[in-house]
Amino acid sequence: MSPSPRDPVIAGLGITELGKVYGPTAADFAAQAVRRAAADAGLALADIDGLLVSSGTTNGVRLDLQRDLELTDLRLLSEMQSYGSTAGAMVQLASMAVQAGMADVVACVWADNPLRPGRSAGAAYGAGARPQAGWPGLLTASGVVGANHLYALAARRHMETYGTTSEQFGAIAIAQRAWAAMNPLAQLREPITLDDYLASRWIAEPFRLLDCCLVSNGGIAVIVTSADRAADLAQPPVHVLGWAQSHPGHSGRRDDDFGLVTGAAQAGPAALSMAGVGLADIGVVELYDCYTFTVLVTLEDYGFCPKGEGGRFVESGILGPGGDLALNTGGGELSAYYMWGMTPLSEAVIQARGQGGQRQVAEHELVLVSGNGGILDHHSTLVLGGRR
């Protein structure tokens, strides 16, 4: 299909200070991220006529952000929430709005500030048990009190079914830390070995500390506009070529495929088909990595390797710098920063622009991006192109 002037592109990227940053509210981070994204694109705030907002555990970014930014006469305004798949979903909605002429310049922003001085990351994400009724109450009574335990159950099922090992999970953590060492924005940049991984403390078996993502304060925004509008802006446009979502709705009952198949199995091929490309055309892969296991099962479901062979695939050395598959090139949520789906999206934009510095991948014309939400309940996929 020939390019159209209304084809959607990402024209601006705004990233606040990330990590253990105390003081600003989630709304403060969001406003700062939008301002930075507009400035990055070479746009004035007044040019924005669409605003999509989301936040994490604190729900601190609301429609009031419009007033905080003094935006008037917006043609599109909404809060969105599909957990870690939200960033991809926001770009999808913004892209459709631009294509339809519903809005011309749409800011998509996610921000949160769960970290507090003197409080653990686990407490920030509500890892403690809370009284609940019904099925959630039974889970709590059995000791399943948060995402760590539920993802651990999924990972354990994969291990029991296919023979996946802890050492294979460790290969993912090690490769991503090697990428993070070249990312000045990464919170953790010290290289790690398999011995370091195996020595890290248990969180919820089979997950060790180095299997689990960071917790970060901060905000990230992107600006979606049309190809014709982006032609004269400050940054090289990143074309939004394909997108899809999938929401499996795991029942938790007998014969469910929880832990074995995720929404990536539907959303990945659909997004690639929309873009008119195949996996062999993809140069960079940025996957949602709340846990090492999430990376492994997503690689399988996207088709980079057969189902059940993800462990052998990742331990082959293919993922790190110099490997054949450039994956999570900024360090991901495991080592760089945890901004839900904005983590893989932001690095995808950087790579597609060719602005990755020391970690820049040579073949970066097509980038595959995933978002994962809930306990493998929601999935979004984007295919981005640095050229059209």
Coordinates of C-alpha atoms in Angstrom, one line a residue:
M1 CA 0.0 0.0 0.0
S2 CA 1.4 3.4 -1.0
P3 CA 2.0 5.9 1.8
S4 CA -0.7 8.4 2.6
P5 CA -0.3 12.0 4.1
R6 CA -2.5 10.9 7.0
D7 CA -0.4 7.9 7.8
P8 CA 0.3 8.0 11.6
V9 CA 3.8 8.6 12.9
I10 CA 5.4 9.2 16.3
A11 CA 7.1 12.6 16.0
G12 CA 8.0 13.4 19.6
L13 CA 9.3 11.6 22.7
G14 CA 9.5 13.0 26.2
I15 CA 11.2 11.2 29.1
T16 CA 11.4 12.7 32.6
E17 CA 14.0 11.8 35.2
L18 CA 13.3 8.1 36.1
G19 CA 13.9 5.9 39.1
K20 CA 14.1 6.9 42.7
V21 CA 12.9 10.4 42.1
Y22 CA 10.9 11.7 45.0
G23 CA 8.7 14.8 45.2
P24 CA 6.8 15.2 42.0
T25 CA 3.3 13.7 41.8
A26 CA 2.3 11.4 38.9
A27 CA 0.5 14.3 37.4
D28 CA 3.7 16.5 37.6
F29 CA 5.7 13.8 35.8
A30 CA 3.0 13.5 33.2
A31 CA 2.9 17.2 32.5
Q32 CA 6.7 17.4 32.3
A33 CA 6.8 14.4 29.9
V34 CA 4.2 15.9 27.5
R35 CA 6.1 19.2 27.5
R36 CA 9.3 17.4 26.7
A37 CA 7.7 15.4 23.9
A38 CA 6.2 18.5 22.3
A39 CA 9.6 20.3 22.5
D40 CA 11.3 17.2 21.1
A41 CA 9.0 17.3 18.1
G42 CA 9.4 21.1 17.7
L43 CA 5.8 21.7 18.5
A44 CA 4.1 24.2 20.8
L45 CA 1.7 22.8 23.5
A46 CA -1.1 24.7 21.7
D47 CA -0.5 22.4 18.7
I48 CA -1.8 19.4 20.6
D49 CA -5.5 18.7 19.9
G50 CA -5.7 15.2 21.4
L51 CA -4.6 13.9 24.8
L52 CA -4.6 10.2 26.0
V53 CA -3.6 9.7 29.7
S54 CA -2.8 6.8 31.9
S55 CA -1.0 6.0 35.1
G56 CA 0.0 3.0 37.1
T57 CA -0.8 2.0 40.7
T58 CA -1.5 5.5 42.0
N59 CA -4.0 6.5 39.4
G60 CA -2.6 10.0 39.7
V61 CA -2.9 11.1 36.0
R62 CA -6.4 12.1 35.1
L63 CA -8.3 14.2 32.6
D64 CA -7.4 17.2 34.7
L65 CA -4.0 17.0 33.0
Q66 CA -5.6 19.1 30.2
R67 CA -6.0 22.0 32.6
D68 CA -2.5 21.5 34.1
L69 CA -1.1 21.9 30.5
E70 CA -3.6 24.7 29.7
L71 CA -4.8 22.9 26.6
T72 CA -8.0 24.1 25.2
D73 CA -10.5 22.9 22.5
L74 CA -9.2 19.4 22.5
R75 CA -10.8 17.1 19.8
L76 CA -9.8 13.9 21.6
L77 CA -9.5 13.4 25.4
S78 CA -9.6 10.1 27.3
E79 CA -8.2 8.1 30.2
M80 CA -7.0 4.6 29.1
Q81 CA -6.2 1.5 31.2
S82 CA -5.3 -1.9 30.0
Y83 CA -2.4 -2.2 32.4
G84 CA 1.0 -2.9 30.8
S85 CA -0.5 -3.0 27.3
T86 CA -1.9 0.6 27.7
A87 CA 1.0 2.4 25.9
G88 CA 0.5 0.3 22.8
A89 CA -3.2 0.7 23.0
M90 CA -2.9 4.5 23.3
V91 CA -0.7 4.7 20.2
Q92 CA -3.2 2.6 18.3
L93 CA -6.1 4.8 19.2
A94 CA -4.1 8.0 18.5
S95 CA -3.1 6.5 15.1
M96 CA -6.7 5.7 14.2
A97 CA -7.8 9.2 15.2
V98 CA -5.1 10.8 13.1
Q99 CA -6.0 8.6 10.1
A100 CA -9.6 9.5 10.4
G101 CA -9.0 13.2 10.8
M102 CA -10.4 13.2 14.3
A103 CA -7.3 14.9 15.7
D104 CA -4.0 16.1 14.2
V105 CA -1.5 16.0 17.1
V106 CA -2.2 13.5 19.9
A107 CA -0.1 13.3 23.1
C108 CA 0.0 9.9 24.8
V109 CA 1.3 9.9 28.3
W110 CA 1.9 7.5 31.1
A111 CA 3.3 8.4 34.5
D112 CA 3.4 7.1 38.1
N113 CA 5.1 7.6 41.4
P114 CA 4.7 4.5 43.5
L115 CA 8.1 4.7 45.2
R116 CA 8.3 6.4 48.5
P117 CA 11.5 7.1 50.6
G118 CA 12.1 4.2 53.1
R119 CA 9.5 1.9 51.5
S120 CA 10.3 -1.2 49.5
A121 CA 9.4 -1.7 45.9
G122 CA 7.2 -4.6 46.9
A123 CA 5.2 -2.4 49.2
A124 CA 5.0 0.2 46.4
Y125 CA 3.1 -2.3 44.3
G126 CA 0.9 -3.6 47.1
A127 CA 2.5 -7.0 47.5
G128 CA 1.0 -7.4 51.0
A129 CA -2.1 -9.5 51.5
R130 CA -5.4 -7.7 51.7
P131 CA -8.8 -9.1 52.9
Q132 CA -10.8 -10.1 49.9
A133 CA -14.0 -12.1 49.2
G134 CA -14.6 -15.0 46.8
W135 CA -12.0 -16.5 44.6
P136 CA -9.4 -13.7 45.2
G137 CA -9.9 -14.4 48.9
L138 CA -9.0 -18.0 48.4
L139 CA -5.9 -17.1 46.5
T140 CA -4.8 -14.7 49.3
A141 CA -5.5 -17.4 51.9
S142 CA -3.2 -19.8 50.0
G143 CA -0.4 -17.2 50.0
V144 CA -0.9 -15.9 46.4
V145 CA -0.9 -12.2 47.2
G146 CA 0.4 -10.4 44.2
A147 CA 1.7 -10.4 40.6
N148 CA 5.0 -12.1 41.7
H149 CA 3.2 -15.2 42.8
L150 CA 0.8 -15.4 39.8
Y151 CA 3.5 -14.9 37.3
A152 CA 5.6 -17.5 39.2
L153 CA 2.8 -20.0 38.8
A154 CA 2.7 -19.3 35.0
A155 CA 6.5 -19.7 34.8
R156 CA 6.4 -22.9 36.8
R157 CA 3.8 -24.4 34.5
H158 CA 6.0 -23.6 31.5
M159 CA 9.0 -25.2 33.2
E160 CA 7.1 -28.3 34.1
T161 CA 5.5 -28.6 30.6
Y162 CA 8.6 -27.9 28.4
G163 CA 11.6 -28.4 30.7
T164 CA 12.5 -24.6 30.8
T165 CA 15.2 -23.9 33.4
S166 CA 16.1 -21.1 35.8
E167 CA 19.5 -20.8 34.0
Q168 CA 17.6 -20.0 30.8
F169 CA 15.6 -17.3 32.5
G170 CA 19.0 -16.0 33.8
A171 CA 20.3 -15.8 30.2
I172 CA 17.6 -13.1 29.6
A173 CA 18.5 -11.1 32.6
I174 CA 22.2 -11.2 31.7
A175 CA 21.7 -10.2 28.1
Q176 CA 19.5 -7.2 29.0
R177 CA 21.9 -6.0 31.7
A178 CA 24.6 -6.0 29.0
W179 CA 22.4 -3.7 26.9
A180 CA 21.6 -1.5 29.9
A181 CA 25.3 -1.0 30.5
M182 CA 25.3 1.2 27.3
N183 CA 22.1 3.1 28.3
P184 CA 22.8 6.3 30.3
L185 CA 19.1 6.3 31.4
A186 CA 19.3 2.8 32.9
Q187 CA 19.0 2.4 36.6
L188 CA 21.1 -0.7 36.7
R189 CA 24.2 -0.8 34.5
E190 CA 26.6 -3.1 36.3
P191 CA 27.1 -6.3 34.3
I192 CA 26.0 -9.6 35.9
T193 CA 27.0 -13.2 35.4
L194 CA 25.0 -16.4 35.7
D195 CA 26.5 -16.9 39.2
D196 CA 25.2 -13.4 40.2
Y197 CA 21.8 -14.4 38.9
L198 CA 21.7 -17.7 40.7
A199 CA 22.9 -16.0 43.9
S200 CA 20.2 -13.3 43.9
R201 CA 17.5 -13.9 46.6
W202 CA 14.3 -15.7 46.0
I203 CA 11.2 -13.6 45.4
A204 CA 8.6 -16.3 44.5
E205 CA 10.0 -19.6 43.2
P206 CA 11.1 -19.9 40.4
F207 CA 11.7 -16.2 40.4
R208 CA 14.8 -14.7 41.9
L209 CA 15.3 -11.0 42.3
L210 CA 17.0 -10.7 38.9
D211 CA 14.0 -12.2 37.2
C212 CA 11.8 -9.3 38.3
C213 CA 11.5 -5.8 36.9
L214 CA 12.4 -2.6 38.6
V215 CA 9.9 -0.2 40.2
S216 CA 10.4 3.4 39.0
N217 CA 8.9 6.9 39.4
G218 CA 8.6 9.1 36.3
G219 CA 6.7 9.7 33.1
I220 CA 7.0 9.2 29.4
A221 CA 5.0 10.7 26.6
V222 CA 4.9 10.3 22.8
I223 CA 3.4 12.6 20.2
V224 CA 1.4 10.9 17.4
T225 CA 0.6 13.0 14.3
S226 CA 0.3 12.5 10.5
A227 CA 3.2 11.9 8.1
D228 CA 2.5 15.2 6.3
R229 CA 2.5 17.2 9.6
A230 CA 5.7 15.5 10.7
A231 CA 7.6 16.2 7.5
D232 CA 8.7 19.6 8.8
L233 CA 9.2 18.8 12.4
A234 CA 12.4 18.5 14.4
Q235 CA 12.8 14.7 14.6
P236 CA 12.8 11.9 12.0
P237 CA 9.3 10.4 11.9
V238 CA 8.7 6.9 13.3
H239 CA 6.0 5.4 11.2
V240 CA 3.2 3.3 13.0
L241 CA 2.9 0.6 10.4
G242 CA 0.9 -2.1 12.2
W243 CA -1.0 -2.7 15.4
A244 CA -3.2 -5.3 17.2
Q245 CA -4.5 -6.3 20.6
S246 CA -5.5 -9.5 22.2
H247 CA -7.2 -10.1 25.6
P248 CA -7.3 -13.8 26.3
G249 CA -9.4 -13.7 29.5
H250 CA -7.8 -16.6 31.4
S251 CA -10.4 -18.4 33.4
G252 CA -8.1 -20.0 36.0
R253 CA -10.1 -23.2 35.4
R254 CA -9.0 -26.6 34.3
D255 CA -7.6 -26.9 30.8
D256 CA -6.9 -23.2 30.5
D257 CA -3.6 -22.4 28.7
F258 CA -2.4 -19.9 31.3
G259 CA 1.4 -19.8 31.3
L260 CA 1.7 -21.6 28.0
V261 CA 0.1 -19.3 25.5
T262 CA -0.4 -15.5 25.7
G263 CA -2.2 -12.8 23.7
A264 CA 1.1 -12.3 21.8
A265 CA 0.1 -15.4 19.7
Q266 CA -2.8 -13.4 18.2
A267 CA -1.7 -9.8 18.4
G268 CA 1.8 -10.4 17.0
P269 CA 0.9 -12.0 13.7
A270 CA -2.0 -9.6 13.2
A271 CA 0.2 -6.5 13.6
L272 CA 2.8 -7.9 11.3
S273 CA 0.2 -8.7 8.7
M274 CA -1.2 -5.2 8.9
A275 CA 2.3 -3.8 8.4
G276 CA 2.9 -6.2 5.5
V277 CA 6.1 -7.6 7.0
G278 CA 7.3 -10.8 8.5
L279 CA 9.5 -11.6 11.5
A280 CA 12.5 -12.0 9.2
D281 CA 12.1 -8.3 8.3
I282 CA 12.3 -7.1 11.9
G283 CA 15.6 -5.6 13.0
V284 CA 14.9 -4.7 16.6
V285 CA 12.5 -6.2 19.2
E286 CA 11.4 -4.4 22.3
L287 CA 9.3 -6.7 24.5
Y288 CA 7.5 -6.0 27.8
D289 CA 9.6 -7.7 30.4
C290 CA 8.0 -7.5 33.8
Y291 CA 9.7 -10.9 34.4
T292 CA 12.3 -12.8 32.4
F293 CA 9.6 -15.4 31.8
T294 CA 7.4 -12.8 30.0
V295 CA 10.2 -12.3 27.5
L296 CA 10.6 -16.0 26.9
V297 CA 6.9 -16.8 26.3
T298 CA 6.4 -13.7 24.1
L299 CA 9.3 -14.8 21.9
E300 CA 7.6 -18.1 21.5
D301 CA 4.2 -16.7 20.8
Y302 CA 5.5 -14.2 18.3
G303 CA 7.1 -17.1 16.4
F304 CA 10.8 -16.4 16.9
C305 CA 11.1 -20.0 18.0
P306 CA 8.7 -23.0 18.3
K307 CA 6.5 -23.3 21.3
G308 CA 8.4 -24.9 24.2
E309 CA 11.8 -24.1 22.8
G310 CA 12.1 -20.6 24.2
G311 CA 14.5 -21.7 26.9
R312 CA 17.0 -23.2 24.4
F313 CA 16.5 -20.2 22.1
V314 CA 17.4 -17.5 24.8
E315 CA 20.4 -19.5 26.3
S316 CA 22.1 -19.7 22.9
G317 CA 23.5 -16.1 23.3
I318 CA 21.2 -14.7 20.6
L319 CA 19.8 -11.8 22.7
G320 CA 22.7 -9.8 24.0
P321 CA 24.9 -7.1 22.2
G322 CA 26.5 -8.8 19.2
G323 CA 23.8 -11.5 19.0
D324 CA 21.5 -12.2 16.1
L325 CA 18.3 -10.8 17.8
A326 CA 18.6 -7.2 19.1
L327 CA 16.1 -7.5 22.0
N328 CA 15.4 -4.9 24.7
T329 CA 18.3 -2.8 23.7
G330 CA 18.0 -0.3 26.5
G331 CA 17.9 -2.9 29.2
G332 CA 14.2 -3.2 29.5
E333 CA 12.1 -3.1 32.6
L334 CA 14.5 -5.6 34.2
S335 CA 17.5 -3.2 34.2
A336 CA 16.6 0.2 32.7
Y337 CA 13.4 1.6 34.1
Y338 CA 9.8 0.4 34.7
M339 CA 7.3 2.7 32.9
W340 CA 4.9 -0.1 32.0
G341 CA 4.5 -0.3 28.2
M342 CA 6.2 3.0 27.7
T343 CA 9.5 1.3 28.5
P344 CA 9.7 -0.8 25.3
L345 CA 7.9 1.9 23.3
S346 CA 10.4 4.6 24.3
E347 CA 13.4 2.5 23.4
A348 CA 11.7 1.5 20.1
V349 CA 11.4 5.1 19.1
I350 CA 15.0 5.8 20.1
Q351 CA 16.2 2.9 18.0
A352 CA 14.0 3.6 15.0
R353 CA 15.3 7.1 14.9
G354 CA 18.9 5.9 15.0
Q355 CA 19.6 7.8 18.3
G356 CA 20.7 4.9 20.5
G357 CA 24.3 6.0 20.7
Q358 CA 26.6 3.2 21.8
R359 CA 23.8 0.7 21.9
Q360 CA 22.3 1.7 18.5
V361 CA 21.4 -1.3 16.3
A362 CA 22.6 -1.0 12.7
E363 CA 19.4 -2.6 11.2
H364 CA 16.7 -0.5 12.8
E365 CA 14.3 0.2 10.0
L366 CA 11.6 -2.0 11.5
V367 CA 10.9 -2.4 15.2
L368 CA 8.5 -4.8 16.9
V369 CA 7.1 -3.6 20.2
S370 CA 5.0 -5.5 22.8
G371 CA 2.9 -4.5 25.8
N372 CA 1.6 -7.0 28.4
G373 CA -1.0 -6.3 31.0
G374 CA -2.5 -8.0 34.0
I375 CA -1.3 -11.6 34.6
L376 CA -0.8 -12.3 30.9
D377 CA -4.4 -11.0 30.4
H378 CA -3.8 -8.2 27.9
H379 CA -1.5 -7.8 25.0
S380 CA -0.7 -5.0 22.5
T381 CA 1.7 -5.1 19.5
L382 CA 3.1 -2.3 17.4
V383 CA 5.2 -2.5 14.3
L384 CA 7.2 0.8 13.9
G385 CA 9.3 1.9 10.9
G386 CA 12.1 4.3 10.8
R387 CA 11.6 4.8 7.1
R388 CA 8.7 4.5 4.7

